[in-house]
């Protein structure tokens, strides 16, 4: 496929440091004082203003937002300007923070959380939709007397667009599970289906709908910003478990997730990002020999895809897979600055990929 030229004019080869120094702009209007918030919702927007606006409107139908005990923080990760940004910022209970570069999901979440207060934080993807009163139910769960104090994360049931269950939690990825997952459908490679209607302990829950106790979040210094996109939720839950926190899956609350990764095409720049996330996770949590074997497999995969793209005359796709091969070497050798630059290279092409799903969550 041909890679689109980034609409913000950022050259694909721009170094990571130049992209991460972007200034921020808070869009908010002075409002009357409100009661102390108990729940902060953080939504990271990237080229999905219409989806984000629809989600915010749904969240605002909760009594929790109307009374001020829940607030909504939108962090825009370097999207092109859009009139919906100012419109959202004028809504009661909503604040918009714009950053003029794509810092990655983890970094944007961390910034959003620092701008909020309250003992609980709910992370929601913009391509999700919720029912009226959803935040009231979330608050009810968070304040229940039977919620143990060592539960740091709660994941909810995710549904596909057609109402069928969407895998949303699972066991920590290991080398064996990752290899075995190659023989499963994409939807089952990382997550379990989570059948049944009872809440239970799980090892990790997806960050697309992720309720976290602020004490747990701050103790772990938030999400690891080494992850640009994907696997930061798995890593967070693993680090939380190491600190004695538990992760629950509660299917009583449901969220529709319209465009999970396994249901979308994976263009070369997005594949570079997802492979970076998996390799980073492996280096953090697997034995060295396992991480090295995975690196070798990804290097071979990238080489085969680069050759195929070259034969098809897809020059830009071939160049991207060449970047992925070099990324494997950077990660293996600990060249973090070079690896970050290659991720920024891919990120410069993500605008049209993200925008494909905008306005399609109705």
Short mmCIF file of C-alpha atoms in Angstrom, two decimals:
data_model
loop_
_atom_site.label_atom_id
_atom_site.label_comp_id
_atom_site.label_asym_id
_atom_site.label_seq_id
_atom_site.Cartn_x
_atom_site.Cartn_y
_atom_site.Cartn_z
CA UNK A 1 0.00 0.00 0.00
CA UNK A 2 1.10 3.60 -0.47
CA UNK A 3 1.80 5.53 2.70
CA UNK A 4 -0.01 8.84 2.91
CA UNK A 5 1.95 12.03 3.44
CA UNK A 6 1.30 13.22 7.00
CA UNK A 7 -1.25 16.06 6.88
CA UNK A 8 0.66 18.09 9.45
CA UNK A 9 3.69 18.26 7.18
CA UNK A 10 5.96 16.40 9.62
CA UNK A 11 8.68 14.63 7.63
CA UNK A 12 8.69 10.88 8.28
CA UNK A 13 12.38 10.95 9.19
CA UNK A 14 11.98 13.61 11.90
CA UNK A 15 13.87 12.60 15.06
CA UNK A 16 11.90 11.58 18.12
CA UNK A 17 13.10 14.49 20.21
CA UNK A 18 11.81 17.03 17.70
CA UNK A 19 8.37 15.45 17.74
CA UNK A 20 8.08 15.15 21.51
CA UNK A 21 8.79 18.82 22.30
CA UNK A 22 5.37 19.94 21.10
CA UNK A 23 3.58 22.57 23.15
CA UNK A 24 0.23 21.90 24.77
CA UNK A 25 -2.96 23.92 24.75
CA UNK A 26 -5.75 23.46 27.26
CA UNK A 27 -9.21 24.25 25.98
CA UNK A 28 -11.50 24.88 28.90
CA UNK A 29 -13.95 27.51 30.03
CA UNK A 30 -14.33 28.80 33.57
CA UNK A 31 -17.11 27.03 35.36
CA UNK A 32 -18.74 27.29 38.74
CA UNK A 33 -17.15 25.26 41.52
CA UNK A 34 -18.30 21.65 41.64
CA UNK A 35 -18.17 18.90 44.27
CA UNK A 36 -14.99 16.89 44.55
CA UNK A 37 -14.73 14.41 41.70
CA UNK A 38 -14.75 10.72 42.54
CA UNK A 39 -14.09 9.48 39.01
CA UNK A 40 -12.04 10.93 36.16
CA UNK A 41 -12.55 9.65 32.62
CA UNK A 42 -9.54 10.00 30.31
CA UNK A 43 -10.12 9.69 26.56
CA UNK A 44 -7.12 9.89 24.21
CA UNK A 45 -8.22 11.23 20.84
CA UNK A 46 -6.22 10.78 17.67
CA UNK A 47 -7.95 11.83 14.44
CA UNK A 48 -11.31 10.60 15.75
CA UNK A 49 -13.05 13.80 16.86
CA UNK A 50 -16.50 12.65 15.77
CA UNK A 51 -16.20 9.37 17.65
CA UNK A 52 -14.81 11.19 20.68
CA UNK A 53 -17.63 13.73 20.62
CA UNK A 54 -20.25 10.98 20.43
CA UNK A 55 -18.67 9.13 23.37
CA UNK A 56 -18.47 12.32 25.46
CA UNK A 57 -22.13 13.06 24.79
CA UNK A 58 -23.04 9.57 25.98
CA UNK A 59 -20.93 9.91 29.12
CA UNK A 60 -22.53 13.26 29.95
CA UNK A 61 -25.93 11.61 30.20
CA UNK A 62 -24.78 10.09 33.50
CA UNK A 63 -25.88 11.79 36.68
CA UNK A 64 -22.27 11.57 37.87
CA UNK A 65 -21.18 14.10 35.23
CA UNK A 66 -24.22 16.31 35.71
CA UNK A 67 -23.51 16.59 39.44
CA UNK A 68 -19.74 16.97 39.07
CA UNK A 69 -18.64 13.77 40.81
CA UNK A 70 -17.27 12.53 37.49
CA UNK A 71 -15.22 14.58 35.04
CA UNK A 72 -14.10 13.94 31.47
CA UNK A 73 -10.58 14.75 30.29
CA UNK A 74 -9.92 14.53 26.55
CA UNK A 75 -6.26 14.47 25.49
CA UNK A 76 -5.75 15.08 21.78
CA UNK A 77 -2.57 13.46 20.52
CA UNK A 78 -1.54 15.75 17.68
CA UNK A 79 -4.64 15.50 15.47
CA UNK A 80 -5.32 18.13 12.80
CA UNK A 81 -7.46 21.00 14.10
CA UNK A 82 -11.21 20.34 14.22
CA UNK A 83 -14.17 22.53 15.30
CA UNK A 84 -15.41 19.78 17.61
CA UNK A 85 -12.45 20.41 19.94
CA UNK A 86 -13.73 23.84 20.99
CA UNK A 87 -17.29 22.57 21.08
CA UNK A 88 -16.35 19.80 23.50
CA UNK A 89 -14.36 22.17 25.69
CA UNK A 90 -17.46 24.32 26.22
CA UNK A 91 -19.39 21.40 27.69
CA UNK A 92 -19.85 21.23 31.43
CA UNK A 93 -17.63 18.63 33.04
CA UNK A 94 -15.32 18.32 30.02
CA UNK A 95 -11.76 19.56 29.55
CA UNK A 96 -9.73 19.23 26.36
CA UNK A 97 -5.92 19.20 26.34
CA UNK A 98 -4.32 19.45 22.90
CA UNK A 99 -0.75 18.37 22.23
CA UNK A 100 0.77 19.24 18.86
CA UNK A 101 2.59 15.90 18.43
CA UNK A 102 1.60 12.26 18.70
CA UNK A 103 3.26 11.28 21.96
CA UNK A 104 1.83 7.76 21.99
CA UNK A 105 -1.08 6.35 23.95
CA UNK A 106 0.76 5.74 27.24
CA UNK A 107 2.27 9.24 27.39
CA UNK A 108 -1.08 10.85 26.57
CA UNK A 109 -2.87 8.84 29.26
CA UNK A 110 -0.27 9.82 31.85
CA UNK A 111 -0.70 13.50 31.00
CA UNK A 112 -4.46 13.20 31.17
CA UNK A 113 -4.35 11.51 34.57
CA UNK A 114 -2.10 14.21 35.99
CA UNK A 115 -4.71 16.81 35.01
CA UNK A 116 -7.48 15.07 36.96
CA UNK A 117 -8.41 14.29 40.54
CA UNK A 118 -10.39 11.62 42.30
CA UNK A 119 -9.61 8.13 43.62
CA UNK A 120 -10.55 6.36 40.36
CA UNK A 121 -9.58 6.83 36.71
CA UNK A 122 -11.43 5.27 33.79
CA UNK A 123 -9.60 4.94 30.46
CA UNK A 124 -11.89 4.75 27.42
CA UNK A 125 -11.04 4.50 23.74
CA UNK A 126 -12.83 6.99 21.47
CA UNK A 127 -14.12 4.11 19.33
CA UNK A 128 -16.27 2.82 22.20
CA UNK A 129 -19.91 3.56 22.94
CA UNK A 130 -21.68 3.28 26.28
CA UNK A 131 -25.24 3.27 27.55
CA UNK A 132 -26.89 6.16 29.40
CA UNK A 133 -25.91 6.14 33.06
CA UNK A 134 -22.78 4.08 32.41
CA UNK A 135 -20.59 6.23 34.67
CA UNK A 136 -23.15 5.96 37.47
CA UNK A 137 -22.79 2.19 37.30
CA UNK A 138 -18.98 2.49 37.25
CA UNK A 139 -19.06 4.65 40.36
CA UNK A 140 -21.43 2.22 42.02
CA UNK A 141 -18.98 -0.60 41.41
CA UNK A 142 -15.99 1.44 42.60
CA UNK A 143 -17.67 2.43 45.86
CA UNK A 144 -19.15 -0.96 46.74
CA UNK A 145 -18.24 -2.27 50.16
CA UNK A 146 -17.37 -5.68 48.72
CA UNK A 147 -14.62 -4.30 46.46
CA UNK A 148 -11.34 -5.36 48.12
CA UNK A 149 -8.85 -2.57 48.72
CA UNK A 150 -6.14 -4.49 46.87
CA UNK A 151 -8.07 -4.46 43.59
CA UNK A 152 -6.16 -1.92 41.53
CA UNK A 153 -7.70 -2.53 38.09
CA UNK A 154 -11.17 -3.52 36.92
CA UNK A 155 -11.93 -4.52 33.34
CA UNK A 156 -15.42 -4.76 31.88
CA UNK A 157 -17.12 -6.88 29.25
CA UNK A 158 -16.49 -5.59 25.73
CA UNK A 159 -18.92 -6.24 22.89
CA UNK A 160 -18.48 -6.21 19.15
CA UNK A 161 -20.66 -4.02 16.96
CA UNK A 162 -23.10 -6.90 16.50
CA UNK A 163 -23.42 -7.46 20.25
CA UNK A 164 -21.28 -10.59 20.42
CA UNK A 165 -18.62 -10.85 23.17
CA UNK A 166 -15.22 -9.40 22.37
CA UNK A 167 -12.15 -10.83 24.13
CA UNK A 168 -11.02 -8.19 26.62
CA UNK A 169 -8.80 -9.84 29.24
CA UNK A 170 -6.51 -12.80 29.55
CA UNK A 171 -3.34 -14.39 30.83
CA UNK A 172 0.00 -12.67 30.55
CA UNK A 173 1.62 -13.30 27.17
CA UNK A 174 4.47 -15.77 27.34
CA UNK A 175 6.78 -17.05 24.66
CA UNK A 176 4.84 -20.30 24.41
CA UNK A 177 1.43 -18.62 24.26
CA UNK A 178 2.64 -16.14 21.69
CA UNK A 179 3.94 -18.87 19.40
CA UNK A 180 0.80 -20.97 19.91
CA UNK A 181 -1.31 -17.90 19.18
CA UNK A 182 -0.02 -17.83 15.62
CA UNK A 183 -2.33 -20.79 14.98
CA UNK A 184 -5.40 -19.05 16.43
CA UNK A 185 -7.71 -16.40 15.03
CA UNK A 186 -6.36 -12.87 15.54
CA UNK A 187 -9.09 -12.14 18.11
CA UNK A 188 -7.84 -14.97 20.35
CA UNK A 189 -4.08 -14.52 20.13
CA UNK A 190 -3.81 -12.11 23.04
CA UNK A 191 -7.10 -12.29 24.94
CA UNK A 192 -9.44 -14.92 26.33
CA UNK A 193 -13.12 -14.85 25.41
CA UNK A 194 -14.18 -14.51 29.07
CA UNK A 195 -17.36 -16.55 29.01
CA UNK A 196 -19.76 -16.47 31.95
CA UNK A 197 -21.41 -13.72 33.95
CA UNK A 198 -19.50 -13.71 37.23
CA UNK A 199 -16.75 -11.33 38.20
CA UNK A 200 -13.40 -12.99 38.65
CA UNK A 201 -9.70 -12.35 38.96
CA UNK A 202 -7.72 -12.10 35.70
CA UNK A 203 -4.10 -11.35 34.97
CA UNK A 204 -4.73 -8.35 32.73
CA UNK A 205 -7.56 -6.35 31.16
CA UNK A 206 -7.51 -4.28 28.00
CA UNK A 207 -6.77 -0.57 28.21
CA UNK A 208 -9.65 0.22 25.84
CA UNK A 209 -11.92 0.21 28.90
CA UNK A 210 -9.83 0.20 32.03
CA UNK A 211 -10.84 1.32 35.53
CA UNK A 212 -7.80 1.87 37.74
CA UNK A 213 -7.44 2.96 41.33
CA UNK A 214 -5.42 6.18 41.36
CA UNK A 215 -3.29 4.95 44.24
CA UNK A 216 -2.24 1.99 42.11
CA UNK A 217 -1.67 4.18 39.05
CA UNK A 218 0.53 6.62 40.91
CA UNK A 219 2.45 3.91 42.73
CA UNK A 220 3.46 2.49 39.34
CA UNK A 221 4.16 5.99 37.90
CA UNK A 222 1.42 5.43 35.34
CA UNK A 223 1.73 3.58 32.07
CA UNK A 224 5.23 2.84 30.79
CA UNK A 225 5.89 5.40 28.06
CA UNK A 226 8.38 3.07 26.39
CA UNK A 227 5.25 1.58 24.80
CA UNK A 228 3.99 3.84 22.05
CA UNK A 229 0.80 1.91 21.35
CA UNK A 230 -0.40 -1.56 22.48
CA UNK A 231 0.80 -3.83 25.31
CA UNK A 232 1.06 -0.92 27.76
CA UNK A 233 -2.07 -2.28 29.48
CA UNK A 234 -0.60 -5.78 29.82
CA UNK A 235 2.65 -4.35 31.14
CA UNK A 236 0.80 -2.16 33.66
CA UNK A 237 -1.21 -5.09 35.02
CA UNK A 238 1.92 -7.19 35.31
CA UNK A 239 3.74 -4.48 37.23
CA UNK A 240 0.65 -3.99 39.40
CA UNK A 241 0.62 -7.69 40.25
CA UNK A 242 4.29 -7.48 41.20
CA UNK A 243 3.31 -4.76 43.70
CA UNK A 244 0.52 -6.85 45.20
CA UNK A 245 -2.45 -5.37 43.33
CA UNK A 246 -5.18 -7.54 41.86
CA UNK A 247 -7.00 -7.21 38.53
CA UNK A 248 -10.70 -8.02 38.28
CA UNK A 249 -12.92 -8.70 35.31
CA UNK A 250 -16.53 -7.66 35.97
CA UNK A 251 -18.94 -8.54 33.13
CA UNK A 252 -21.84 -6.72 34.80
CA UNK A 253 -20.88 -3.55 32.90
CA UNK A 254 -20.70 -3.64 29.11
CA UNK A 255 -19.04 -1.37 26.56
CA UNK A 256 -19.21 -1.67 22.79
CA UNK A 257 -15.76 -1.50 21.18
CA UNK A 258 -16.26 -0.89 17.47
CA UNK A 259 -12.80 -1.20 15.94
CA UNK A 260 -10.48 -3.56 17.86
CA UNK A 261 -7.13 -4.20 16.22
CA UNK A 262 -8.00 -7.76 15.24
CA UNK A 263 -11.01 -6.51 13.24
CA UNK A 264 -9.02 -4.02 11.15
CA UNK A 265 -6.44 -4.24 8.44
CA UNK A 266 -2.86 -3.73 9.63
CA UNK A 267 -0.96 -1.45 7.21
CA UNK A 268 2.87 -1.46 7.37
CA UNK A 269 3.24 1.56 9.72
CA UNK A 270 0.76 0.06 12.20
CA UNK A 271 2.48 -3.32 12.01
CA UNK A 272 5.78 -1.63 12.86
CA UNK A 273 4.13 -0.10 15.95
CA UNK A 274 2.52 -3.36 17.10
CA UNK A 275 5.72 -5.35 16.64
CA UNK A 276 7.62 -2.71 18.62
CA UNK A 277 5.12 -3.12 21.46
CA UNK A 278 5.44 -6.91 21.50
CA UNK A 279 9.25 -6.79 21.36
CA UNK A 280 9.35 -4.21 24.15
CA UNK A 281 7.09 -6.36 26.33
CA UNK A 282 9.21 -9.44 25.66
CA UNK A 283 12.41 -7.59 26.64
CA UNK A 284 10.72 -6.45 29.86
CA UNK A 285 9.17 -9.70 30.99
CA UNK A 286 10.58 -12.77 29.22
CA UNK A 287 13.83 -14.64 29.54
CA UNK A 288 16.56 -13.20 27.34
CA UNK A 289 16.73 -16.25 25.07
CA UNK A 290 12.97 -16.09 24.48
CA UNK A 291 13.09 -12.39 23.65
CA UNK A 292 16.00 -13.03 21.28
CA UNK A 293 14.11 -15.82 19.50
CA UNK A 294 11.10 -13.55 19.08
CA UNK A 295 13.34 -10.79 17.74
CA UNK A 296 14.76 -13.18 15.18
CA UNK A 297 11.28 -14.27 14.09
CA UNK A 298 10.12 -10.67 13.69
CA UNK A 299 13.29 -9.81 11.75
CA UNK A 300 12.63 -12.68 9.34
CA UNK A 301 8.97 -11.71 9.01
CA UNK A 302 9.93 -8.10 8.25
CA UNK A 303 12.44 -9.23 5.65
CA UNK A 304 9.89 -11.45 3.90
CA UNK A 305 7.30 -8.66 3.88
CA UNK A 306 9.89 -6.17 2.61
CA UNK A 307 10.80 -8.50 -0.26
CA UNK A 308 7.15 -9.12 -1.16
CA UNK A 309 6.38 -5.39 -1.12
CA UNK A 310 9.40 -4.71 -3.33
CA UNK A 311 8.28 -7.32 -5.87
CA UNK A 312 4.82 -5.73 -5.95
CA UNK A 313 6.35 -2.31 -6.51
CA UNK A 314 5.12 -0.97 -3.15
CA UNK A 315 8.18 1.13 -2.44
CA UNK A 316 6.93 2.94 0.64
CA UNK A 317 5.62 -0.25 2.26
CA UNK A 318 8.96 -1.94 1.57
CA UNK A 319 10.74 1.01 3.19
CA UNK A 320 8.55 0.65 6.27
CA UNK A 321 9.32 -3.05 6.64
CA UNK A 322 13.00 -2.17 6.25
CA UNK A 323 12.56 0.18 9.19
CA UNK A 324 11.02 -2.71 11.14
CA UNK A 325 14.09 -4.90 10.48
CA UNK A 326 16.33 -2.10 11.75
CA UNK A 327 14.02 -1.60 14.73
CA UNK A 328 14.58 -5.20 15.77
CA UNK A 329 18.32 -4.56 15.79
CA UNK A 330 17.88 -1.35 17.78
CA UNK A 331 15.79 -3.05 20.46
CA UNK A 332 18.10 -6.06 20.66
CA UNK A 333 21.14 -3.81 21.07
CA UNK A 334 19.47 -1.43 23.52
CA UNK A 335 19.56 1.56 21.16
CA UNK A 336 16.45 3.19 22.62
CA UNK A 337 16.88 6.56 20.92
CA UNK A 338 17.16 4.99 17.48
CA UNK A 339 14.18 2.72 18.17
CA UNK A 340 12.10 5.72 19.26
CA UNK A 341 13.00 7.54 16.04
CA UNK A 342 11.73 4.61 13.97
CA UNK A 343 8.46 4.58 15.89
CA UNK A 344 8.06 8.30 15.22
CA UNK A 345 8.70 7.54 11.57
CA UNK A 346 5.74 5.14 11.57
CA UNK A 347 3.60 7.47 13.69
CA UNK A 348 3.89 10.17 11.04
CA UNK A 349 1.77 7.97 8.77
CA UNK A 350 -0.93 6.95 11.27
CA UNK A 351 -3.28 9.91 10.68
CA UNK A 352 -5.23 8.39 7.74
CA UNK A 353 -5.25 4.95 9.36
CA UNK A 354 -6.92 6.29 12.52
CA UNK A 355 -9.26 8.58 10.59
CA UNK A 356 -10.74 5.64 8.69
CA UNK A 357 -12.85 4.76 11.74
CA UNK A 358 -13.95 8.29 12.62
CA UNK A 359 -17.70 8.81 12.65
CA UNK A 360 -18.41 5.10 12.34
CA UNK A 361 -19.37 4.22 15.92
CA UNK A 362 -23.08 4.94 15.53
#
